[in-house]
PDB file of C-alpha atoms and ligand atoms in Angstrom:
ATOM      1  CA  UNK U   1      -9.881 -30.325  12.473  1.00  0.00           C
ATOM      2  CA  UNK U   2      -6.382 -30.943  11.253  1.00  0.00           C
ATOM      3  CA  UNK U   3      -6.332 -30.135   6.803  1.00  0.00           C
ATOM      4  CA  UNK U   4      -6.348 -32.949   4.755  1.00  0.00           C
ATOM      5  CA  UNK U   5      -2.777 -33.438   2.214  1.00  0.00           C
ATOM      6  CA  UNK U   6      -5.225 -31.718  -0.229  1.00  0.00           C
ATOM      7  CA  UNK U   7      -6.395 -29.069   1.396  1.00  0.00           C
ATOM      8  CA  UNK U   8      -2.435 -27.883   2.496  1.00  0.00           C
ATOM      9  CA  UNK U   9      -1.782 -28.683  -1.237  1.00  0.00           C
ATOM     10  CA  UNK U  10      -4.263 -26.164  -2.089  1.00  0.00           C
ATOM     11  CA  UNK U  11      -3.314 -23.809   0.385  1.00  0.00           C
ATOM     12  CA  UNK U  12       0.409 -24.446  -0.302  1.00  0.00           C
ATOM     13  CA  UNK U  13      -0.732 -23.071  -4.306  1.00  0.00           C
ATOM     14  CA  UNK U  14      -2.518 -20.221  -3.334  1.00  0.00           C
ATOM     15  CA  UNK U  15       0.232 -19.242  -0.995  1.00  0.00           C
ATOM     16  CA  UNK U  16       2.202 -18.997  -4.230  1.00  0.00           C
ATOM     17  CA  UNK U  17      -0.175 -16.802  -6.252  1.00  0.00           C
ATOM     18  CA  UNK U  18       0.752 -13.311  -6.742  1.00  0.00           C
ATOM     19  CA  UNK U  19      -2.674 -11.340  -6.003  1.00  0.00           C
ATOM     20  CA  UNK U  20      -3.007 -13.712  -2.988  1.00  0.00           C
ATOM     21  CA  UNK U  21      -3.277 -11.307  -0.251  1.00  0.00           C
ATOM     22  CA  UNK U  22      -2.196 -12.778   3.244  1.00  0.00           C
ATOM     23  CA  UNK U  23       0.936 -14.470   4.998  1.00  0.00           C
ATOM     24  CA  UNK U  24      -0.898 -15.815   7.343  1.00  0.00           C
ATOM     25  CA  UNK U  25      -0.347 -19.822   7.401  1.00  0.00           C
ATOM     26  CA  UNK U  26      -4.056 -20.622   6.901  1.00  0.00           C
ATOM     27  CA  UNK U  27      -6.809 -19.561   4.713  1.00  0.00           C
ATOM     28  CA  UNK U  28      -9.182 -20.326   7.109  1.00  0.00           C
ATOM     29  CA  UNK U  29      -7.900 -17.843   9.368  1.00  0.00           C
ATOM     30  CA  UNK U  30      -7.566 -14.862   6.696  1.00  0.00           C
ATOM     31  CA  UNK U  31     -11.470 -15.686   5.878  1.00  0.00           C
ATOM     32  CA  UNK U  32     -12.261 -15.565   9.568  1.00  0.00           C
ATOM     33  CA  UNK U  33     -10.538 -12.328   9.665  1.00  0.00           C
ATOM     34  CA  UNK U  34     -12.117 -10.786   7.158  1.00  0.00           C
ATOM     35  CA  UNK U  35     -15.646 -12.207   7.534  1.00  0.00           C
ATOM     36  CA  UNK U  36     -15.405 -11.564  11.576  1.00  0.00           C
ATOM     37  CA  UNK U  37     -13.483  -8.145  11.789  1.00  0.00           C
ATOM     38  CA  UNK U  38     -13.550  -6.400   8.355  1.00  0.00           C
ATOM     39  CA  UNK U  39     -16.383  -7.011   5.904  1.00  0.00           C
ATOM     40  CA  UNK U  40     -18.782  -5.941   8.832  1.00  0.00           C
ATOM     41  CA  UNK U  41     -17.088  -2.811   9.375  1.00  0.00           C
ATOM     42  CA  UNK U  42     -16.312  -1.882   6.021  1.00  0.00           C
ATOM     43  CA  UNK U  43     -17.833   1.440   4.891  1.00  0.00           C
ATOM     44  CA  UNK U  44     -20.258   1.033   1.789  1.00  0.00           C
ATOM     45  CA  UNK U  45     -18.228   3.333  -0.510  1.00  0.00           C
ATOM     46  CA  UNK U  46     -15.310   0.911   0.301  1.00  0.00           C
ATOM     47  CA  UNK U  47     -17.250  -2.323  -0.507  1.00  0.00           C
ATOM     48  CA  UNK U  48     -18.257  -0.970  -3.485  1.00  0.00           C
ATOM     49  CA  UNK U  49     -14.822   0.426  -4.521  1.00  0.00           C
ATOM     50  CA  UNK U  50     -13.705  -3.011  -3.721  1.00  0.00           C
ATOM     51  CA  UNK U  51     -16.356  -5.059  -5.737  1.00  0.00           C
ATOM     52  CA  UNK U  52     -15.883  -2.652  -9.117  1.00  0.00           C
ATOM     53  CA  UNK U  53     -12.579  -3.144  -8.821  1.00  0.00           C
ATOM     54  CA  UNK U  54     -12.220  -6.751  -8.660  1.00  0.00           C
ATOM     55  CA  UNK U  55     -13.956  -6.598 -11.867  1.00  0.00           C
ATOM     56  CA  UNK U  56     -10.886  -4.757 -13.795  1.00  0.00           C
ATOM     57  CA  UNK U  57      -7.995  -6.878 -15.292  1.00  0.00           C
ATOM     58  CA  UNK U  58      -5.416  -5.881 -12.806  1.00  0.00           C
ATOM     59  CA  UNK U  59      -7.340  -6.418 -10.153  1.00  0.00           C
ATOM     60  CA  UNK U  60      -4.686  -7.785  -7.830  1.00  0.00           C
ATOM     61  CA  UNK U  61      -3.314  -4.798  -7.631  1.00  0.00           C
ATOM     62  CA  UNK U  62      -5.569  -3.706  -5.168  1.00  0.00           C
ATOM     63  CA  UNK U  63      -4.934  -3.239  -1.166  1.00  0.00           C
ATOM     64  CA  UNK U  64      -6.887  -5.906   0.233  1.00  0.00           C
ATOM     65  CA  UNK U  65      -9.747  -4.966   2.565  1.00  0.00           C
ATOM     66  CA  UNK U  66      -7.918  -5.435   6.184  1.00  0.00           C
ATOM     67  CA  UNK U  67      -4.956  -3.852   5.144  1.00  0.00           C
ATOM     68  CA  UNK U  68      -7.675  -0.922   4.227  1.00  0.00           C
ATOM     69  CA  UNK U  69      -8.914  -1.083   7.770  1.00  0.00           C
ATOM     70  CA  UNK U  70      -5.866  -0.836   8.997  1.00  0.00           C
ATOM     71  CA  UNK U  71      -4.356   2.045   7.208  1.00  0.00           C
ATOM     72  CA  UNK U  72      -8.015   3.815   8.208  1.00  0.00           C
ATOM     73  CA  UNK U  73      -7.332   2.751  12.182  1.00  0.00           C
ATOM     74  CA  UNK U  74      -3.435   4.000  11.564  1.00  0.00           C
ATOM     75  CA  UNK U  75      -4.237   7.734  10.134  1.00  0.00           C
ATOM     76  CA  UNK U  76      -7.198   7.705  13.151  1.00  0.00           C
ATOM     77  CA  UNK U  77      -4.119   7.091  15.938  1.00  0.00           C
ATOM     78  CA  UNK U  78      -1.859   8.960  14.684  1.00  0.00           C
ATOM     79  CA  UNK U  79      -4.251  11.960  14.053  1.00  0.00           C
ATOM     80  CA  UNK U  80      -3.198  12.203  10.104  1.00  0.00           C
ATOM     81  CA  UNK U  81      -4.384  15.639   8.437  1.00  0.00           C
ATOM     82  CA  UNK U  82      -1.587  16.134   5.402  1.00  0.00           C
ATOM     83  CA  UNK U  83      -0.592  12.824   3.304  1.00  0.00           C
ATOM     84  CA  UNK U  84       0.547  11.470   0.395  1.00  0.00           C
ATOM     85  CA  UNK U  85       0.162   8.547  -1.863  1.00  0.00           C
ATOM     86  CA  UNK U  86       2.363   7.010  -4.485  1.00  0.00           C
ATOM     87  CA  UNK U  87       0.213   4.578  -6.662  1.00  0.00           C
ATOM     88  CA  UNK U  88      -3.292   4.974  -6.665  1.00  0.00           C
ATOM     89  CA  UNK U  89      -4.675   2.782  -9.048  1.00  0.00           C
ATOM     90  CA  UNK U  90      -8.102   2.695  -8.693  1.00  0.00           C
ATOM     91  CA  UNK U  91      -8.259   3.977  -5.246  1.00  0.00           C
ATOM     92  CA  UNK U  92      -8.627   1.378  -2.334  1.00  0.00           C
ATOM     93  CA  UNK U  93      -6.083   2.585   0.024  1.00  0.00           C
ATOM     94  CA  UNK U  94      -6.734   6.694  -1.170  1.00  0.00           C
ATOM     95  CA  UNK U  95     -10.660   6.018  -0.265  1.00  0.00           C
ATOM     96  CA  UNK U  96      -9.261   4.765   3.361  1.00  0.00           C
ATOM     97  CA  UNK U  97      -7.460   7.312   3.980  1.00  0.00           C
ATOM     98  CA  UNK U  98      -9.587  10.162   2.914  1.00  0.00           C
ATOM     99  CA  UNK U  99     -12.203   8.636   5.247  1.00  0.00           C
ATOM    100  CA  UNK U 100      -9.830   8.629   7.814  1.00  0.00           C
ATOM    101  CA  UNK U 101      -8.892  12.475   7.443  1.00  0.00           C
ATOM    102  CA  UNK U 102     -10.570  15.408   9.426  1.00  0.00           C
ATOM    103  CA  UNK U 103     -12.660  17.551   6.610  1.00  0.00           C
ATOM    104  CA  UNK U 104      -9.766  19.995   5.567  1.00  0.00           C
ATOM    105  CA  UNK U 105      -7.497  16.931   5.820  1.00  0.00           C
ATOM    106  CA  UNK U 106      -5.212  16.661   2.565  1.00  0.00           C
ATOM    107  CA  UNK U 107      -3.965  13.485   0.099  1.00  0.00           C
ATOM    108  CA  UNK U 108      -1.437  14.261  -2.501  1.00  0.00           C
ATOM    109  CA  UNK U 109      -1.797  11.147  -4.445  1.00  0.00           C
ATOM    110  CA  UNK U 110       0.337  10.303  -7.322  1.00  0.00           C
ATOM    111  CA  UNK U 111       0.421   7.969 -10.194  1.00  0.00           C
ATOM    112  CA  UNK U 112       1.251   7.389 -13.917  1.00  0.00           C
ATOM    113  CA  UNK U 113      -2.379   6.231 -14.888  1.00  0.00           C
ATOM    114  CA  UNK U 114      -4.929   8.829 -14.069  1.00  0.00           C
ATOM    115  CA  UNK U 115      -7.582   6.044 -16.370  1.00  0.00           C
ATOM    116  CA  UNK U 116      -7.676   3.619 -13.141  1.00  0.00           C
ATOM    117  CA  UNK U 117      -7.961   6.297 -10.693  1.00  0.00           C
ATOM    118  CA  UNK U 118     -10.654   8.138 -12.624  1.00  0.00           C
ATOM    119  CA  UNK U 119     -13.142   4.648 -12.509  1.00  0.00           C
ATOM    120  CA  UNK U 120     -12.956   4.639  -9.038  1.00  0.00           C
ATOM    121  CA  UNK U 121     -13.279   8.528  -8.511  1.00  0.00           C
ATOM    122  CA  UNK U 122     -17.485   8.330  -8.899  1.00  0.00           C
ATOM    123  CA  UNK U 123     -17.339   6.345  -5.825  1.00  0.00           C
ATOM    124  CA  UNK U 124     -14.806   8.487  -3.782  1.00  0.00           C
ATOM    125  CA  UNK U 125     -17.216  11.685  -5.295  1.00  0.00           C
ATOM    126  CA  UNK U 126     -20.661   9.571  -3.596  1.00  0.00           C
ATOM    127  CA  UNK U 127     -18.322   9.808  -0.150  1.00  0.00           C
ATOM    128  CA  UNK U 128     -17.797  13.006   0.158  1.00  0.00           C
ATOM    129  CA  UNK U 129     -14.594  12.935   0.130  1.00  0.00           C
ATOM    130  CA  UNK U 130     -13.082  13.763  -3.164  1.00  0.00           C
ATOM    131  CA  UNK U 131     -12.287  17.483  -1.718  1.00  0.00           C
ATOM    132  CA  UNK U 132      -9.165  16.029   0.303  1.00  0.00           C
ATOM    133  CA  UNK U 133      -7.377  14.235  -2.892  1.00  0.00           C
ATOM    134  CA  UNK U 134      -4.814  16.751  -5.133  1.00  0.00           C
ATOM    135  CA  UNK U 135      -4.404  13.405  -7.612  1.00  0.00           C
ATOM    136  CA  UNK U 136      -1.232  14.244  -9.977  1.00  0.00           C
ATOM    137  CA  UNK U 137      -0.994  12.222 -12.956  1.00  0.00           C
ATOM    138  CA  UNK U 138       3.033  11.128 -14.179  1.00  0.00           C
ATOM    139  CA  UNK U 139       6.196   9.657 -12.343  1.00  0.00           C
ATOM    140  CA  UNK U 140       6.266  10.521  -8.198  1.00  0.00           C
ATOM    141  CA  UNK U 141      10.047  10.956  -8.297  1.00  0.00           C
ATOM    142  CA  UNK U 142      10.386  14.706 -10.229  1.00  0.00           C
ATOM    143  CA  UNK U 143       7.629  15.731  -8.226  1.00  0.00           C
ATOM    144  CA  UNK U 144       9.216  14.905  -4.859  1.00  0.00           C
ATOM    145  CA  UNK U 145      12.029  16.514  -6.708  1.00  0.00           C
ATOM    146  CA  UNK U 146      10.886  19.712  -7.107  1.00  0.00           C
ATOM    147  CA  UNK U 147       9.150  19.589  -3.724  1.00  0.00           C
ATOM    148  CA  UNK U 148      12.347  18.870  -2.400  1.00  0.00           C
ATOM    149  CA  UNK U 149      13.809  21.642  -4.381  1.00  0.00           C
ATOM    150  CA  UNK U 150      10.750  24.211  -3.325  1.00  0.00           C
ATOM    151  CA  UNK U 151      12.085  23.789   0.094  1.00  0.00           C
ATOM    152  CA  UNK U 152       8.567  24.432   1.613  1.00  0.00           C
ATOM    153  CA  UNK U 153       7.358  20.943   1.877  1.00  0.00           C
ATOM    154  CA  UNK U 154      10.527  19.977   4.564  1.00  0.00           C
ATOM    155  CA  UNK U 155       8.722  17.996   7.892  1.00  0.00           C
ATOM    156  CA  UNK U 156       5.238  18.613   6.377  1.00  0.00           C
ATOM    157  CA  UNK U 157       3.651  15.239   6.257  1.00  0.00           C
ATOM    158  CA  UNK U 158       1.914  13.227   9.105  1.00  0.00           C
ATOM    159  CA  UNK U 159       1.606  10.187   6.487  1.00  0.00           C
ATOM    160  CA  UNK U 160       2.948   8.705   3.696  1.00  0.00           C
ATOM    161  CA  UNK U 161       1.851   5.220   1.621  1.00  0.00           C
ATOM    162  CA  UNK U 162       3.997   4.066  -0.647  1.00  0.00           C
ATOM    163  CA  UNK U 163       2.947   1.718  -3.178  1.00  0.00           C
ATOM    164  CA  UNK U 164       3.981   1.974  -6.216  1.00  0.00           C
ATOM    165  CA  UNK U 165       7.021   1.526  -8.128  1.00  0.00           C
ATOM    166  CA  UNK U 166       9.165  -1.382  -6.235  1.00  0.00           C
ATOM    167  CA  UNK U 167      12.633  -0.489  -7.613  1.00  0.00           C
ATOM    168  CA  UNK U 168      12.071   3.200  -6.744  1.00  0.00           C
ATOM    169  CA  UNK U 169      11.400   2.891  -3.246  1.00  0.00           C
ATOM    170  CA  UNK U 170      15.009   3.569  -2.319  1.00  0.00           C
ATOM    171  CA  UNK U 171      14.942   6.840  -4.330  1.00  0.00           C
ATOM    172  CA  UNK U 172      11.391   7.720  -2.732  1.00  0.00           C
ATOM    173  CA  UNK U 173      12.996   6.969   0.870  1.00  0.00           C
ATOM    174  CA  UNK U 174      15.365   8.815   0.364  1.00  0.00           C
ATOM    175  CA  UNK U 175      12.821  12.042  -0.423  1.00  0.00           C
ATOM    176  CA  UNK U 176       9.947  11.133   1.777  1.00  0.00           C
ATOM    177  CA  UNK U 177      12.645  11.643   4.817  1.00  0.00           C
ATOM    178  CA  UNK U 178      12.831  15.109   4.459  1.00  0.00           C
ATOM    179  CA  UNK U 179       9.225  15.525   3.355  1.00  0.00           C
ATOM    180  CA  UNK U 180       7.442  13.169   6.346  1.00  0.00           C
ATOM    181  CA  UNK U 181       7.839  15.112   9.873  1.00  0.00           C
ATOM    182  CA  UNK U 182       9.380  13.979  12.833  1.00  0.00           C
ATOM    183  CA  UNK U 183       7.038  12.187  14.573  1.00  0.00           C
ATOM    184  CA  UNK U 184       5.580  11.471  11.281  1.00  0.00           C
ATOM    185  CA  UNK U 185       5.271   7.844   9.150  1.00  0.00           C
ATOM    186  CA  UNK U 186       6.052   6.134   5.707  1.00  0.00           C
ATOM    187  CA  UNK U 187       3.970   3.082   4.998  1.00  0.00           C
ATOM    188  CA  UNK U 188       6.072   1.020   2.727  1.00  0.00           C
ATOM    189  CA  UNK U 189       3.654  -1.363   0.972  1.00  0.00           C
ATOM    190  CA  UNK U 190       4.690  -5.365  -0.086  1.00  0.00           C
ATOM    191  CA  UNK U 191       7.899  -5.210   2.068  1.00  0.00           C
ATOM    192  CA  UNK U 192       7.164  -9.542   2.093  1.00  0.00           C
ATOM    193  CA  UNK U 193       7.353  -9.530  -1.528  1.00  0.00           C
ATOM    194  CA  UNK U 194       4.357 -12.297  -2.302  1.00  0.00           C
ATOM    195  CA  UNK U 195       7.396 -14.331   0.649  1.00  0.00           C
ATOM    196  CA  UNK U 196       9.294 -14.038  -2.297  1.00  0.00           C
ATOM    197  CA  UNK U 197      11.886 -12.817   0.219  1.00  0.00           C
ATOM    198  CA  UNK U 198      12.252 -16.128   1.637  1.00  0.00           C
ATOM    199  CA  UNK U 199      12.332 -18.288  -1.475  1.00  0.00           C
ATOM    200  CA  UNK U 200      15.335 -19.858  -2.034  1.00  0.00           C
ATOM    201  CA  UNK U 201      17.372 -18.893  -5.132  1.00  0.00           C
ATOM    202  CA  UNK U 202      16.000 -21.542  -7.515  1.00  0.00           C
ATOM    203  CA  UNK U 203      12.369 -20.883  -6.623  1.00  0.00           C
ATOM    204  CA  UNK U 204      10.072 -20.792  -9.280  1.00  0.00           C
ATOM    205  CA  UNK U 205       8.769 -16.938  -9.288  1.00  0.00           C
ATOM    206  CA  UNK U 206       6.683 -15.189 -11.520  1.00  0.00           C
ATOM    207  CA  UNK U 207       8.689 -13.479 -13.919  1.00  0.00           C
ATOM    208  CA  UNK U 208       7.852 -10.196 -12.219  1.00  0.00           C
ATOM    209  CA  UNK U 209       8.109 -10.963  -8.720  1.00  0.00           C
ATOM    210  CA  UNK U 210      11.638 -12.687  -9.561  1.00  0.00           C
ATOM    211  CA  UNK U 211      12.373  -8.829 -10.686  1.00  0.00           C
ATOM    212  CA  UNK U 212      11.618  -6.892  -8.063  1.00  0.00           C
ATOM    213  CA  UNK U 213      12.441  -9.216  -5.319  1.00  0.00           C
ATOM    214  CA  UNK U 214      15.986  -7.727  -5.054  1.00  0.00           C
ATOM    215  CA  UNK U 215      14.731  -4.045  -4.938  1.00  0.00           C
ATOM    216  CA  UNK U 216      12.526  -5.295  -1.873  1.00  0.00           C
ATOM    217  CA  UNK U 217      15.131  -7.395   0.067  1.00  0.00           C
ATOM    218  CA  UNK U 218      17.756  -4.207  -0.608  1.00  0.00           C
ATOM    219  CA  UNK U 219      15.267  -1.537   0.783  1.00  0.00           C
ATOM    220  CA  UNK U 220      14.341  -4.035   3.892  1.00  0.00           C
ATOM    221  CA  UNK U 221      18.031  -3.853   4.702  1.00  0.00           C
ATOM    222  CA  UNK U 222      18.361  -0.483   4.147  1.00  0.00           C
ATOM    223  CA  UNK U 223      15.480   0.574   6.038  1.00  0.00           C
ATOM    224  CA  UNK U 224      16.600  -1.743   9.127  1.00  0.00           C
ATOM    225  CA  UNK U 225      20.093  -0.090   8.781  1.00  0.00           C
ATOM    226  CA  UNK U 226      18.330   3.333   8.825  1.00  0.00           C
ATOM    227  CA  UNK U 227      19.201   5.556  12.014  1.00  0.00           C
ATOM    228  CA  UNK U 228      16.805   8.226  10.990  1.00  0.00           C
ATOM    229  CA  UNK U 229      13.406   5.819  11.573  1.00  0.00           C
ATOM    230  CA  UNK U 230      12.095   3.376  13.968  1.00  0.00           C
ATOM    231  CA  UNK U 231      10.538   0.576  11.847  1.00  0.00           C
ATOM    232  CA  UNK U 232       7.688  -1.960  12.426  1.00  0.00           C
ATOM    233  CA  UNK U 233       7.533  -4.772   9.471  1.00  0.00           C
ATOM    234  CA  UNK U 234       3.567  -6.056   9.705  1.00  0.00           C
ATOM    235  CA  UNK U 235       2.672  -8.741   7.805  1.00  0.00           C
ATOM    236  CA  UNK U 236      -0.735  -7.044   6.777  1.00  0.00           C
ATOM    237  CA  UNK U 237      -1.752  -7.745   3.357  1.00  0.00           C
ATOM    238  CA  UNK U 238       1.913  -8.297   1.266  1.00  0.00           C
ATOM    239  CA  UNK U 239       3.913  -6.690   3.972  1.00  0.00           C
ATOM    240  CA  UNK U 240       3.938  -3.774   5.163  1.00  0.00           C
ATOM    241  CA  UNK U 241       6.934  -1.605   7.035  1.00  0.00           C
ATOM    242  CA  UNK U 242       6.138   1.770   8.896  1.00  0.00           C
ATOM    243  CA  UNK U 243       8.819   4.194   9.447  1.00  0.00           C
ATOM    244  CA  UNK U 244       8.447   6.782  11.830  1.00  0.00           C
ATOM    245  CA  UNK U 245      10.396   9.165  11.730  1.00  0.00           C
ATOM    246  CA  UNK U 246      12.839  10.273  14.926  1.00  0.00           C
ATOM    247  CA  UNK U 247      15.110  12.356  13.344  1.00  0.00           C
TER     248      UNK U 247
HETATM  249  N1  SAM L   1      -2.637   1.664  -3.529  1.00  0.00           N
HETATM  250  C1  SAM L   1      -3.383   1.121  -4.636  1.00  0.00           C
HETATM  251  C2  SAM L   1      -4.703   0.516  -4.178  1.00  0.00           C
HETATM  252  O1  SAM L   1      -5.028   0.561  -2.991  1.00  0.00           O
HETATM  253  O2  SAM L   1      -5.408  -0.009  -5.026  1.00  0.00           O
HETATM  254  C3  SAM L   1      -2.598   0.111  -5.423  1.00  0.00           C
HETATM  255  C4  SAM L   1      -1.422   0.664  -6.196  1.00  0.00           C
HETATM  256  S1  SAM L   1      -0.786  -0.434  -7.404  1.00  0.00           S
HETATM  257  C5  SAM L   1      -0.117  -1.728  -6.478  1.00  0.00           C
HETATM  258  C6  SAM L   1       0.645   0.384  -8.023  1.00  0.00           C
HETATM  259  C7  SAM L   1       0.370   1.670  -8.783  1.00  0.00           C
HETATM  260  O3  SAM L   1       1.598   2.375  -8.931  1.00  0.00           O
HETATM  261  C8  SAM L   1      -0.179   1.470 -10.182  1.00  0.00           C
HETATM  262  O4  SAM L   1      -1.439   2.075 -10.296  1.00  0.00           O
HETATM  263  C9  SAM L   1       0.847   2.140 -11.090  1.00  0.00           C
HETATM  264  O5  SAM L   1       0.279   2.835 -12.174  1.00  0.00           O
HETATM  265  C10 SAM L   1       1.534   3.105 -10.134  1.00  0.00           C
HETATM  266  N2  SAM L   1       2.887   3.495 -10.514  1.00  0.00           N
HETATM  267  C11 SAM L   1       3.856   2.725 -11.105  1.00  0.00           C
HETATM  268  N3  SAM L   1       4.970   3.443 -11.294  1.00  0.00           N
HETATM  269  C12 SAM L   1       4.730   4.688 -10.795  1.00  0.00           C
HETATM  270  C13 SAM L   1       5.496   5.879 -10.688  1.00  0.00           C
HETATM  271  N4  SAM L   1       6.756   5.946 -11.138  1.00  0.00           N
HETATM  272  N5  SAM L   1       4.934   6.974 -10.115  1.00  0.00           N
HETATM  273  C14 SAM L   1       3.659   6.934  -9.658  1.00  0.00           C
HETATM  274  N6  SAM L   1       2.877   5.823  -9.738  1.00  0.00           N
HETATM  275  C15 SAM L   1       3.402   4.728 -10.292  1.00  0.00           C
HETATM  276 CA1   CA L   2       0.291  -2.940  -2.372  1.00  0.00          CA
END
């Protein structure tokens, strides 16, 4: 059945809301996804991650629940054992992945609020999995830094999520390179911006997305323009690009 003017008008709004979490052209079909493909499968521990976190004011920060089965499927394929993660918040994606990783598998997860991270951490404990996280509170880019510096960290990592810090990424690319191994892959997360990257100049943005908009449509380019990776841009969740690394 074709939408009625105000169902697309209500779509059309939602489309524009920051924390709403697919591209895809029709609600419908994000709900089918979800209710067919992901809720189903979704471990406990992640459903209940997921429904204390929509409870916190900043809630739409979170990685929605497909992109969470994805990145879980991802670090399955690619046989993931050492990672990292830059912005945690309260743990979505970091619960995904440490379900994903083999026993001794390892996350280095970073971010400047240890408070979020620490009311999801009882549920990541229940799991089992809380032995695979090294969770570093403060800035990602002086600890990259002195990783970088340390020398020992060069080629180590199988995977990397990024998703923090939009008008960093640039300065995390260029880091992550040397730290991700050949063979190995950076998840840049929100690489479609909320489709802010489409908007046309007099658009009327949230204040915040206006901001970073640049920093996203400069490190798409960049990326593209990058001999060092092969890149796939998936419009999972906000966007998301993997780099694998050739060279
Ligand atoms: N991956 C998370 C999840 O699945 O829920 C969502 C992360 S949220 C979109 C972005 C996070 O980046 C915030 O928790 C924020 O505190 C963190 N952040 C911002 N700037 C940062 C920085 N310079 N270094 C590390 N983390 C940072
Ligand atoms: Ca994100």
């Amino acid at each position: 059945m074709a939408p009625t003017q105000a169902e697309q008008q209500t779509q059309a709004s939602r489309h524009q809301e920051v924390g709403h979490k697919s591209l895809l052209q029709s609600d419908k079909l994000y709900q089918y996804i979800l209710e067919t493909s992901v809720y189903p499968r979704e471990p406990e521990a992640m459903k209940e991650l997921r429904e204390l976190t929509a409870k916190h004011p900043w809630n739409l920060m979170t990685t929605s629940a497909d992109e969470g089965q994805f990145l879980n499927m991802l670090l399955k394929l690619i046989n993931a054992k050492n990672t990292m993660e830059i912005g945690v918040y309260t743990g979505y994606s970091l619960l995904a992945t440490a379900l994903a990783l083999p026993e001794d598998g390892k996350i280095l997860a970073m971010d400047i609020n240890r408070e979020n991270y620490e009311l999801g951490l009882p549920v990541i404990q229940k799991a089992g999995v809380a032995h695979k996280i090294d969770f570093k509170e403060g800035p990602a880019l002086p600890v990259l830094d002195q990783m970088i510096e340390a020398g020992t960290y060069h080629g180590t990592f199988d995977f990397i999520f990024v998703d923090a810090d939009k008008d960093n990424y640039i300065n995390y690319h260029k880091r992550l390179i040397e730290l991700v191994k050949v063979g190995g892959v950076i998840g840049y997360d929100n690489t479609l911006w909320n489709g802010s990257v489409v908007a046309p100049p007099d658009a009327p943005l949230r204040k915040y997305v206006l901001y970073y908009r640049d920093f996203v449509l400069e490190l798409n380019k960049a990326l593209a323009a990058d001999p060092r990776i092969e890149i796939c841009q998936l419009p999972v969740g906000d966007g998301i690009t993997l780099c694998r690394r050739i060279k």
